[in-house]
PDB file of C-alpha atoms in Angstrom:
ATOM      1  CA  MET A   1      50.141   6.829 -42.211  1.00 36.00           C
ATOM      2  CA  THR A   2      49.361  10.410 -42.730  1.00 37.00           C
ATOM      3  CA  LEU A   3      52.667  11.698 -43.670  1.00 38.00           C
ATOM      4  CA  ALA A   4      53.272   8.516 -46.207  1.00 41.00           C
ATOM      5  CA  LEU A   5      49.461   9.758 -47.719  1.00 40.00           C
ATOM      6  CA  ALA A   6      50.502  13.808 -47.389  1.00 43.00           C
ATOM      7  CA  GLY A   7      51.728  13.793 -51.326  1.00 43.00           C
ATOM      8  CA  CYS A   8      49.642  11.423 -52.430  1.00 51.00           C
ATOM      9  CA  ALA A   9      46.915  12.544 -54.993  1.00 58.00           C
ATOM     10  CA  LYS A  10      43.398  13.219 -53.367  1.00 76.00           C
ATOM     11  CA  GLU A  11      39.681  11.203 -54.159  1.00 79.00           C
ATOM     12  CA  SER A  12      38.631  12.860 -57.241  1.00 87.00           C
ATOM     13  CA  PRO A  13      35.428  14.990 -56.128  1.00 88.00           C
ATOM     14  CA  PRO A  14      31.684  13.705 -57.082  1.00 89.00           C
ATOM     15  CA  ARG A  15      30.162  14.322 -60.169  1.00 92.00           C
ATOM     16  CA  ALA A  16      25.864  14.103 -61.081  1.00 93.00           C
ATOM     17  CA  LEU A  17      24.653  14.059 -64.363  1.00 95.00           C
ATOM     18  CA  LEU A  18      20.694  14.475 -64.718  1.00 97.00           C
ATOM     19  CA  TYR A  19      19.481  11.182 -67.579  1.00 98.00           C
ATOM     20  CA  ARG A  20      16.219  10.343 -69.022  1.00 98.00           C
ATOM     21  CA  LEU A  21      14.990   6.678 -69.983  1.00 98.00           C
ATOM     22  CA  THR A  22      13.088   6.477 -72.705  1.00 98.00           C
ATOM     23  CA  ILE A  23      11.802   2.839 -74.059  1.00 98.00           C
ATOM     24  CA  THR A  24       9.174   2.865 -76.754  1.00 98.00           C
ATOM     25  CA  VAL A  25       7.260  -0.331 -77.240  1.00 98.00           C
ATOM     26  CA  ASP A  26       5.232  -1.410 -80.939  1.00 98.00           C
ATOM     27  CA  THR A  27       1.632  -2.048 -79.611  1.00 98.00           C
ATOM     28  CA  PRO A  28      -1.666  -2.802 -82.876  1.00 97.00           C
ATOM     29  CA  GLU A  29      -2.384   0.410 -81.617  1.00 96.00           C
ATOM     30  CA  GLY A  30      -0.159   2.163 -82.524  1.00 97.00           C
ATOM     31  CA  GLN A  31       3.805   2.936 -80.662  1.00 98.00           C
ATOM     32  CA  LYS A  32       3.154   4.258 -76.822  1.00 98.00           C
ATOM     33  CA  VAL A  33       6.138   5.595 -75.191  1.00 98.00           C
ATOM     34  CA  GLY A  34       7.206   6.372 -71.379  1.00 98.00           C
ATOM     35  CA  SER A  35       9.848   8.131 -70.386  1.00 98.00           C
ATOM     36  CA  SER A  36      11.510   9.035 -66.704  1.00 98.00           C
ATOM     37  CA  VAL A  37      14.436  11.880 -65.499  1.00 98.00           C
ATOM     38  CA  ALA A  38      16.638  10.985 -62.675  1.00 97.00           C
ATOM     39  CA  ARG A  39      20.096  12.658 -61.658  1.00 96.00           C
ATOM     40  CA  LEU A  40      22.983   9.975 -60.739  1.00 95.00           C
ATOM     41  CA  TRP A  41      25.736  10.901 -58.638  1.00 93.00           C
ATOM     42  CA  ILE A  42      28.485   9.156 -59.482  1.00 93.00           C
ATOM     43  CA  GLY A  43      31.754   9.377 -56.150  1.00 91.00           C
ATOM     44  CA  PHE A  44      35.207   8.179 -57.253  1.00 89.00           C
ATOM     45  CA  GLY A  45      37.372   5.860 -54.890  1.00 81.00           C
ATOM     46  CA  ASP A  46      40.328   6.664 -57.087  1.00 78.00           C
ATOM     47  CA  GLY A  47      42.389   8.815 -53.339  1.00 64.00           C
ATOM     48  CA  PRO A  48      45.252   7.799 -50.613  1.00 59.00           C
ATOM     49  CA  LEU A  49      43.421   4.438 -50.055  1.00 52.00           C
ATOM     50  CA  GLY A  50      41.225   3.784 -53.589  1.00 50.00           C
ATOM     51  CA  GLY A  51      42.335  -0.326 -53.804  1.00 47.00           C
ATOM     52  CA  MET A  52      41.075  -0.799 -50.477  1.00 44.00           C
ATOM     53  CA  GLY A  53      36.921  -0.074 -51.837  1.00 43.00           C
ATOM     54  CA  ALA A  54      34.986   0.421 -54.906  1.00 50.00           C
ATOM     55  CA  ALA A  55      36.656   2.069 -57.656  1.00 72.00           C
ATOM     56  CA  ILE A  56      33.929   4.095 -58.732  1.00 85.00           C
ATOM     57  CA  PHE A  57      30.042   4.184 -57.270  1.00 87.00           C
ATOM     58  CA  PHE A  58      26.404   5.984 -57.668  1.00 92.00           C
ATOM     59  CA  ASN A  59      23.898   7.338 -55.615  1.00 92.00           C
ATOM     60  CA  LEU A  60      20.279   7.700 -58.185  1.00 95.00           C
ATOM     61  CA  LYS A  61      17.366  10.006 -56.747  1.00 95.00           C
ATOM     62  CA  GLY A  62      14.124   8.895 -59.647  1.00 97.00           C
ATOM     63  CA  ALA A  63      11.596   6.627 -60.038  1.00 98.00           C
ATOM     64  CA  ALA A  64      10.890   3.482 -62.594  1.00 98.00           C
ATOM     65  CA  THR A  65      10.681   4.311 -65.640  1.00 98.00           C
ATOM     66  CA  VAL A  66       6.219   3.726 -66.849  1.00 98.00           C
ATOM     67  CA  VAL A  67       5.665   2.548 -70.483  1.00 98.00           C
ATOM     68  CA  ASP A  68       1.212   3.160 -70.312  1.00 98.00           C
ATOM     69  CA  LEU A  69      -0.061   0.593 -73.075  1.00 98.00           C
ATOM     70  CA  GLY A  70      -3.444   1.175 -72.093  1.00 96.00           C
ATOM     71  CA  PRO A  71      -6.377  -1.393 -71.670  1.00 96.00           C
ATOM     72  CA  ARG A  72      -2.866  -3.666 -71.761  1.00 97.00           C
ATOM     73  CA  GLY A  73      -1.473  -2.840 -69.019  1.00 97.00           C
ATOM     74  CA  TYR A  74       1.652  -0.457 -67.511  1.00 98.00           C
ATOM     75  CA  LEU A  75       4.850  -1.594 -68.216  1.00 98.00           C
ATOM     76  CA  LEU A  76       7.088  -0.959 -65.333  1.00 98.00           C
ATOM     77  CA  CYS A  77      11.330  -0.635 -66.169  1.00 98.00           C
ATOM     78  CA  LEU A  78      12.829  -0.956 -62.540  1.00 97.00           C
ATOM     79  CA  LEU A  79      15.885   0.716 -61.080  1.00 97.00           C
ATOM     80  CA  TRP A  80      17.188  -2.079 -60.048  1.00 95.00           C
ATOM     81  CA  ARG A  81      18.434  -4.897 -62.017  1.00 95.00           C
ATOM     82  CA  ASP A  82      16.565  -8.373 -62.808  1.00 95.00           C
ATOM     83  CA  GLU A  83      18.714 -11.064 -61.248  1.00 91.00           C
ATOM     84  CA  LEU A  84      17.591 -13.915 -63.076  1.00 91.00           C
ATOM     85  CA  ARG A  85      18.004 -12.323 -66.332  1.00 94.00           C
ATOM     86  CA  ARG A  86      21.497 -12.667 -67.484  1.00 94.00           C
ATOM     87  CA  GLY A  87      23.599  -9.661 -68.358  1.00 96.00           C
ATOM     88  CA  SER A  88      20.581  -7.292 -67.074  1.00 97.00           C
ATOM     89  CA  THR A  89      21.484  -4.368 -64.523  1.00 96.00           C
ATOM     90  CA  GLY A  90      20.137  -1.420 -63.258  1.00 96.00           C
ATOM     91  CA  GLN A  91      20.002   2.555 -64.218  1.00 97.00           C
ATOM     92  CA  GLU A  92      22.758   3.609 -62.256  1.00 95.00           C
ATOM     93  CA  GLY A  93      24.495   0.731 -64.540  1.00 95.00           C
ATOM     94  CA  LEU A  94      23.724   1.946 -67.711  1.00 97.00           C
ATOM     95  CA  LEU A  95      26.142   5.155 -68.121  1.00 96.00           C
ATOM     96  CA  VAL A  96      29.544   3.837 -68.311  1.00 93.00           C
ATOM     97  CA  PRO A  97      29.675   0.717 -71.019  1.00 94.00           C
ATOM     98  CA  PHE A  98      26.894   2.964 -72.857  1.00 95.00           C
ATOM     99  CA  ALA A  99      27.010   6.508 -72.606  1.00 95.00           C
ATOM    100  CA  ALA A 100      30.649   6.630 -71.242  1.00 92.00           C
ATOM    101  CA  ARG A 101      32.218   3.731 -73.580  1.00 87.00           C
ATOM    102  CA  PRO A 102      33.788   6.091 -76.354  1.00 87.00           C
ATOM    103  CA  TYR A 103      35.762   7.900 -73.905  1.00 83.00           C
ATOM    104  CA  ARG A 104      36.726   5.464 -71.691  1.00 77.00           C
ATOM    105  CA  ASP A 105      37.694   3.275 -75.062  1.00 72.00           C
ATOM    106  CA  ARG A 106      40.269   7.372 -75.618  1.00 74.00           C
ATOM    107  CA  ASN A 107      41.748   5.759 -72.142  1.00 76.00           C
ATOM    108  CA  MET A 108      40.666   8.651 -70.297  1.00 83.00           C
ATOM    109  CA  LYS A 109      40.098   8.320 -66.767  1.00 86.00           C
ATOM    110  CA  MET A 110      36.888   7.812 -65.424  1.00 88.00           C
ATOM    111  CA  PRO A 111      36.280  11.860 -63.632  1.00 90.00           C
ATOM    112  CA  GLN A 112      37.298  12.796 -66.985  1.00 91.00           C
ATOM    113  CA  ALA A 113      35.936  10.561 -68.955  1.00 91.00           C
ATOM    114  CA  ILE A 114      31.925  12.350 -66.542  1.00 94.00           C
ATOM    115  CA  ASP A 115      32.689  15.206 -67.749  1.00 94.00           C
ATOM    116  CA  ALA A 116      32.987  14.563 -71.516  1.00 94.00           C
ATOM    117  CA  VAL A 117      30.006  12.952 -71.443  1.00 95.00           C
ATOM    118  CA  VAL A 118      27.877  15.489 -68.900  1.00 96.00           C
ATOM    119  CA  GLU A 119      29.187  18.152 -71.366  1.00 96.00           C
ATOM    120  CA  ALA A 120      29.026  15.610 -74.911  1.00 96.00           C
ATOM    121  CA  ARG A 121      24.857  14.646 -73.435  1.00 97.00           C
ATOM    122  CA  PRO A 122      24.503  11.784 -76.093  1.00 96.00           C
ATOM    123  CA  LYS A 123      21.964   9.478 -76.637  1.00 97.00           C
ATOM    124  CA  VAL A 124      22.287   6.121 -76.394  1.00 97.00           C
ATOM    125  CA  SER A 125      20.615   2.763 -77.642  1.00 98.00           C
ATOM    126  CA  ILE A 126      20.173   0.102 -73.928  1.00 98.00           C
ATOM    127  CA  PRO A 127      20.802  -3.046 -75.445  1.00 98.00           C
ATOM    128  CA  LEU A 128      17.618  -5.449 -74.503  1.00 98.00           C
ATOM    129  CA  LYS A 129      19.355  -7.891 -72.797  1.00 97.00           C
ATOM    130  CA  SER A 130      21.065  -5.003 -70.742  1.00 98.00           C
ATOM    131  CA  LEU A 131      18.081  -3.597 -68.756  1.00 98.00           C
ATOM    132  CA  PRO A 132      17.527  -3.708 -66.152  1.00 98.00           C
ATOM    133  CA  ALA A 133      13.923  -5.507 -64.577  1.00 97.00           C
ATOM    134  CA  LEU A 134      11.015  -4.842 -66.342  1.00 98.00           C
ATOM    135  CA  VAL A 135       7.429  -5.665 -64.439  1.00 97.00           C
ATOM    136  CA  ARG A 136       3.833  -5.728 -64.835  1.00 97.00           C
ATOM    137  CA  PHE A 137       1.376  -5.897 -61.712  1.00 97.00           C
ATOM    138  CA  ARG A 138      -1.925  -8.057 -63.303  1.00 96.00           C
ATOM    139  CA  ASP A 139      -3.820  -5.760 -60.297  1.00 97.00           C
ATOM    140  CA  PRO A 140      -1.690  -2.367 -60.089  1.00 96.00           C
ATOM    141  CA  SER A 141      -3.668  -1.676 -56.767  1.00 96.00           C
ATOM    142  CA  GLN A 142      -1.813  -5.120 -55.483  1.00 96.00           C
ATOM    143  CA  PRO A 143       1.611  -5.976 -55.066  1.00 96.00           C
ATOM    144  CA  SER A 144       1.384  -9.111 -55.025  1.00 95.00           C
ATOM    145  CA  THR A 145       0.530  -9.985 -58.632  1.00 96.00           C
ATOM    146  CA  ALA A 146       3.970  -8.170 -59.537  1.00 95.00           C
ATOM    147  CA  GLU A 147       5.440 -10.588 -63.239  1.00 95.00           C
ATOM    148  CA  TRP A 148       8.878 -10.051 -64.300  1.00 96.00           C
ATOM    149  CA  ILE A 149       8.540  -9.461 -68.314  1.00 96.00           C
ATOM    150  CA  ASP A 150      11.543 -10.834 -70.361  1.00 97.00           C
ATOM    151  CA  PRO A 151      12.106  -8.070 -72.624  1.00 98.00           C
ATOM    152  CA  ALA A 152      12.582 -10.367 -75.600  1.00 97.00           C
ATOM    153  CA  ASN A 153       8.730 -11.678 -75.206  1.00 97.00           C
ATOM    154  CA  LEU A 154       6.648  -8.672 -74.584  1.00 98.00           C
ATOM    155  CA  ASP A 155       3.823 -10.677 -76.180  1.00 97.00           C
ATOM    156  CA  ALA A 156       3.906 -13.620 -73.792  1.00 97.00           C
ATOM    157  CA  VAL A 157       2.664 -10.778 -71.522  1.00 97.00           C
ATOM    158  CA  PHE A 158       0.794  -8.318 -73.783  1.00 98.00           C
ATOM    159  CA  GLY A 159      -0.309  -9.975 -76.692  1.00 97.00           C
ATOM    160  CA  PRO A 160       0.720 -10.151 -79.628  1.00 98.00           C
ATOM    161  CA  GLY A 161       2.023  -8.166 -81.901  1.00 98.00           C
ATOM    162  CA  VAL A 162       3.328  -5.929 -78.756  1.00 98.00           C
ATOM    163  CA  ALA A 163       7.693  -4.944 -78.702  1.00 98.00           C
ATOM    164  CA  ILE A 164      10.152  -3.703 -77.412  1.00 98.00           C
ATOM    165  CA  ALA A 165      11.128  -1.026 -80.178  1.00 98.00           C
ATOM    166  CA  ARG A 166      13.792   1.177 -78.842  1.00 98.00           C
ATOM    167  CA  VAL A 167      15.479   2.281 -74.979  1.00 98.00           C
ATOM    168  CA  ASP A 168      16.945   5.365 -75.157  1.00 98.00           C
ATOM    169  CA  TYR A 169      19.150   6.979 -72.821  1.00 98.00           C
ATOM    170  CA  GLU A 170      19.851   9.979 -72.882  1.00 98.00           C
ATOM    171  CA  ILE A 171      22.345  12.391 -70.974  1.00 98.00           C
ATOM    172  CA  LEU A 172      21.093  15.577 -70.150  1.00 98.00           C
ATOM    173  CA  GLY A 173      23.880  17.520 -68.353  1.00 96.00           C
ATOM    174  CA  LYS A 174      24.066  18.847 -64.762  1.00 93.00           C
ATOM    175  CA  PRO A 175      21.431  18.950 -62.337  1.00 93.00           C
ATOM    176  CA  PRO A 176      20.928  22.500 -61.133  1.00 89.00           C
ATOM    177  CA  MET A 177      22.531  23.645 -57.815  1.00 82.00           C
ATOM    178  CA  LYS A 178      21.737  25.897 -55.044  1.00 80.00           C
ATOM    179  CA  PRO A 179      25.261  28.505 -54.333  1.00 79.00           C
ATOM    180  CA  GLY A 180      27.241  27.318 -51.494  1.00 74.00           C
ATOM    181  CA  ALA A 181      25.396  23.572 -52.101  1.00 71.00           C
ATOM    182  CA  LYS A 182      26.830  20.223 -51.367  1.00 68.00           C
ATOM    183  CA  LEU A 183      26.312  18.171 -54.825  1.00 67.00           C
ATOM    184  CA  THR A 184      23.476  15.454 -53.534  1.00 64.00           C
ATOM    185  CA  ASP A 185      21.430  18.984 -52.403  1.00 67.00           C
ATOM    186  CA  GLU A 186      19.893  20.185 -55.843  1.00 73.00           C
ATOM    187  CA  ILE A 187      17.213  22.152 -56.353  1.00 85.00           C
ATOM    188  CA  GLU A 188      14.114  20.527 -56.954  1.00 89.00           C
ATOM    189  CA  VAL A 189      14.251  19.394 -60.676  1.00 93.00           C
ATOM    190  CA  PRO A 190      10.109  18.672 -62.447  1.00 95.00           C
ATOM    191  CA  GLU A 191      11.262  16.439 -64.499  1.00 97.00           C
ATOM    192  CA  ILE A 192      12.179  14.352 -61.533  1.00 96.00           C
ATOM    193  CA  THR A 193       9.181  14.819 -59.463  1.00 96.00           C
ATOM    194  CA  ALA A 194       6.780  14.068 -62.356  1.00 97.00           C
ATOM    195  CA  SER A 195       8.663  10.969 -62.632  1.00 97.00           C
ATOM    196  CA  VAL A 196       7.906  10.059 -59.237  1.00 97.00           C
ATOM    197  CA  ALA A 197       3.879  10.964 -58.982  1.00 97.00           C
ATOM    198  CA  ARG A 198       3.745   9.085 -62.297  1.00 98.00           C
ATOM    199  CA  LEU A 199       5.157   5.885 -60.392  1.00 98.00           C
ATOM    200  CA  GLN A 200       2.896   6.365 -57.472  1.00 97.00           C
ATOM    201  CA  ALA A 201      -0.296   8.098 -59.856  1.00 97.00           C
ATOM    202  CA  VAL A 202       0.148   3.665 -61.164  1.00 98.00           C
ATOM    203  CA  ILE A 203       0.950   2.172 -58.057  1.00 97.00           C
ATOM    204  CA  PRO A 204      -0.418   3.912 -55.094  1.00 96.00           C
ATOM    205  CA  TRP A 205       0.586   1.324 -52.309  1.00 96.00           C
ATOM    206  CA  ILE A 206       4.651   1.857 -53.285  1.00 96.00           C
ATOM    207  CA  ARG A 207       3.521   4.815 -50.567  1.00 94.00           C
ATOM    208  CA  LEU A 208       2.869   2.541 -47.671  1.00 95.00           C
ATOM    209  CA  PRO A 209       4.575   1.504 -44.908  1.00 93.00           C
ATOM    210  CA  LYS A 210       7.116  -1.249 -45.586  1.00 91.00           C
ATOM    211  CA  GLU A 211       5.139  -3.462 -43.101  1.00 94.00           C
ATOM    212  CA  LYS A 212       1.869  -2.627 -44.826  1.00 95.00           C
ATOM    213  CA  ILE A 213       3.572  -3.815 -48.179  1.00 94.00           C
ATOM    214  CA  ALA A 214       4.743  -7.361 -46.135  1.00 92.00           C
ATOM    215  CA  GLU A 215       1.316  -7.759 -45.801  1.00 95.00           C
ATOM    216  CA  MET A 216      -0.308  -6.758 -49.064  1.00 95.00           C
ATOM    217  CA  VAL A 217       1.990  -9.693 -51.032  1.00 94.00           C
ATOM    218  CA  LYS A 218       2.208 -12.522 -47.898  1.00 93.00           C
ATOM    219  CA  GLY A 219       1.244 -15.485 -48.755  1.00 90.00           C
ATOM    220  CA  SER A 220       2.632 -15.621 -52.661  1.00 91.00           C
ATOM    221  CA  ASP A 221       5.773 -15.680 -54.173  1.00 89.00           C
ATOM    222  CA  LEU A 222       6.850 -12.558 -52.673  1.00 89.00           C
ATOM    223  CA  ASP A 223       6.668 -13.121 -49.571  1.00 88.00           C
ATOM    224  CA  PRO A 224       9.941 -13.769 -48.654  1.00 87.00           C
ATOM    225  CA  TYR A 225       8.709 -16.457 -46.665  1.00 88.00           C
ATOM    226  CA  SER A 226       7.011 -18.114 -49.350  1.00 88.00           C
ATOM    227  CA  LYS A 227       9.140 -21.571 -50.524  1.00 87.00           C
ATOM    228  CA  ASN A 228       9.254 -19.850 -54.336  1.00 87.00           C
ATOM    229  CA  PHE A 229      10.723 -16.437 -52.966  1.00 86.00           C
ATOM    230  CA  TYR A 230      13.259 -15.912 -54.933  1.00 84.00           C
ATOM    231  CA  PRO A 231      15.991 -12.557 -53.506  1.00 79.00           C
ATOM    232  CA  GLY A 232      16.141 -10.096 -55.488  1.00 78.00           C
ATOM    233  CA  ARG A 233      12.588 -10.411 -56.895  1.00 81.00           C
ATOM    234  CA  GLY A 234      10.291  -9.050 -53.532  1.00 83.00           C
ATOM    235  CA  VAL A 235       8.892  -5.335 -53.867  1.00 88.00           C
ATOM    236  CA  ILE A 236      11.003  -4.092 -51.804  1.00 88.00           C
ATOM    237  CA  ALA A 237      10.768   0.648 -53.052  1.00 90.00           C
ATOM    238  CA  ARG A 238      13.833   1.017 -53.607  1.00 91.00           C
ATOM    239  CA  TYR A 239      13.820  -1.155 -56.665  1.00 94.00           C
ATOM    240  CA  TYR A 240      10.769   1.227 -57.704  1.00 96.00           C
ATOM    241  CA  ILE A 241      11.978   4.834 -56.314  1.00 96.00           C
ATOM    242  CA  SER A 242      15.604   6.125 -54.723  1.00 95.00           C
ATOM    243  CA  GLY A 243      16.938   8.716 -53.327  1.00 90.00           C
ATOM    244  CA  VAL A 244      13.611  11.209 -52.391  1.00 83.00           C
ATOM    245  CA  GLY A 245      12.527  10.017 -49.454  1.00 69.00           C
ATOM    246  CA  ASP A 246       9.955   7.670 -49.922  1.00 52.00           C
ATOM    247  CA  GLU A 247      11.833   3.742 -50.998  1.00 53.00           C
ATOM    248  CA  HIS A 248      12.238   1.659 -47.865  1.00 53.00           C
TER     249      HIS A 248
END
């Protein structure tokens, strides 16, 4: 096998980029805007054994996007998809079909398309149907009060006149790196740290051990042992924070 693969092309080295997700919401009190910055690491399964695994895979460092709607509460756009909403994708899944699509349409291979995206730093609009899971907590201190929201019907939860005006996905370039460091060992990015801190301030229980969170949702529809529980709609920390040591 070693001899057979000796002349084959090696797997493309991974890439990394920073992106900002911004959500603008119309309310009777005026527009409310929330944004978050995250680091996305992209690996490629295009080596000699590429056909045996995923063609592209991701590692994300960041937190859910928070929009403060004042007395109406908080709108959270999670890192994970809404598994009950057709077309929904996780934040990592926004890169290829939206930011990278123009370059893929030029028949670029995926690694080169990602390089082009990082160089161009596009800002693209995301359709509501493709958004990750949207959640609000009736009581942000209690994970059991989570409600999943239809992005096209925010008024059903937050009141008349509340609607998403637009969602922007912007590539910010490469993350800063320490000399000689591995690709995932980037220098701290203040915007990512701020995004994580913002989420933790809104739902402070996210920092608790998973056993404690399980106790807090016991008996609710978010309890995995509840007859009304639906997989993918539990309160799982990695849906809210990833890559910073607080997910479990």
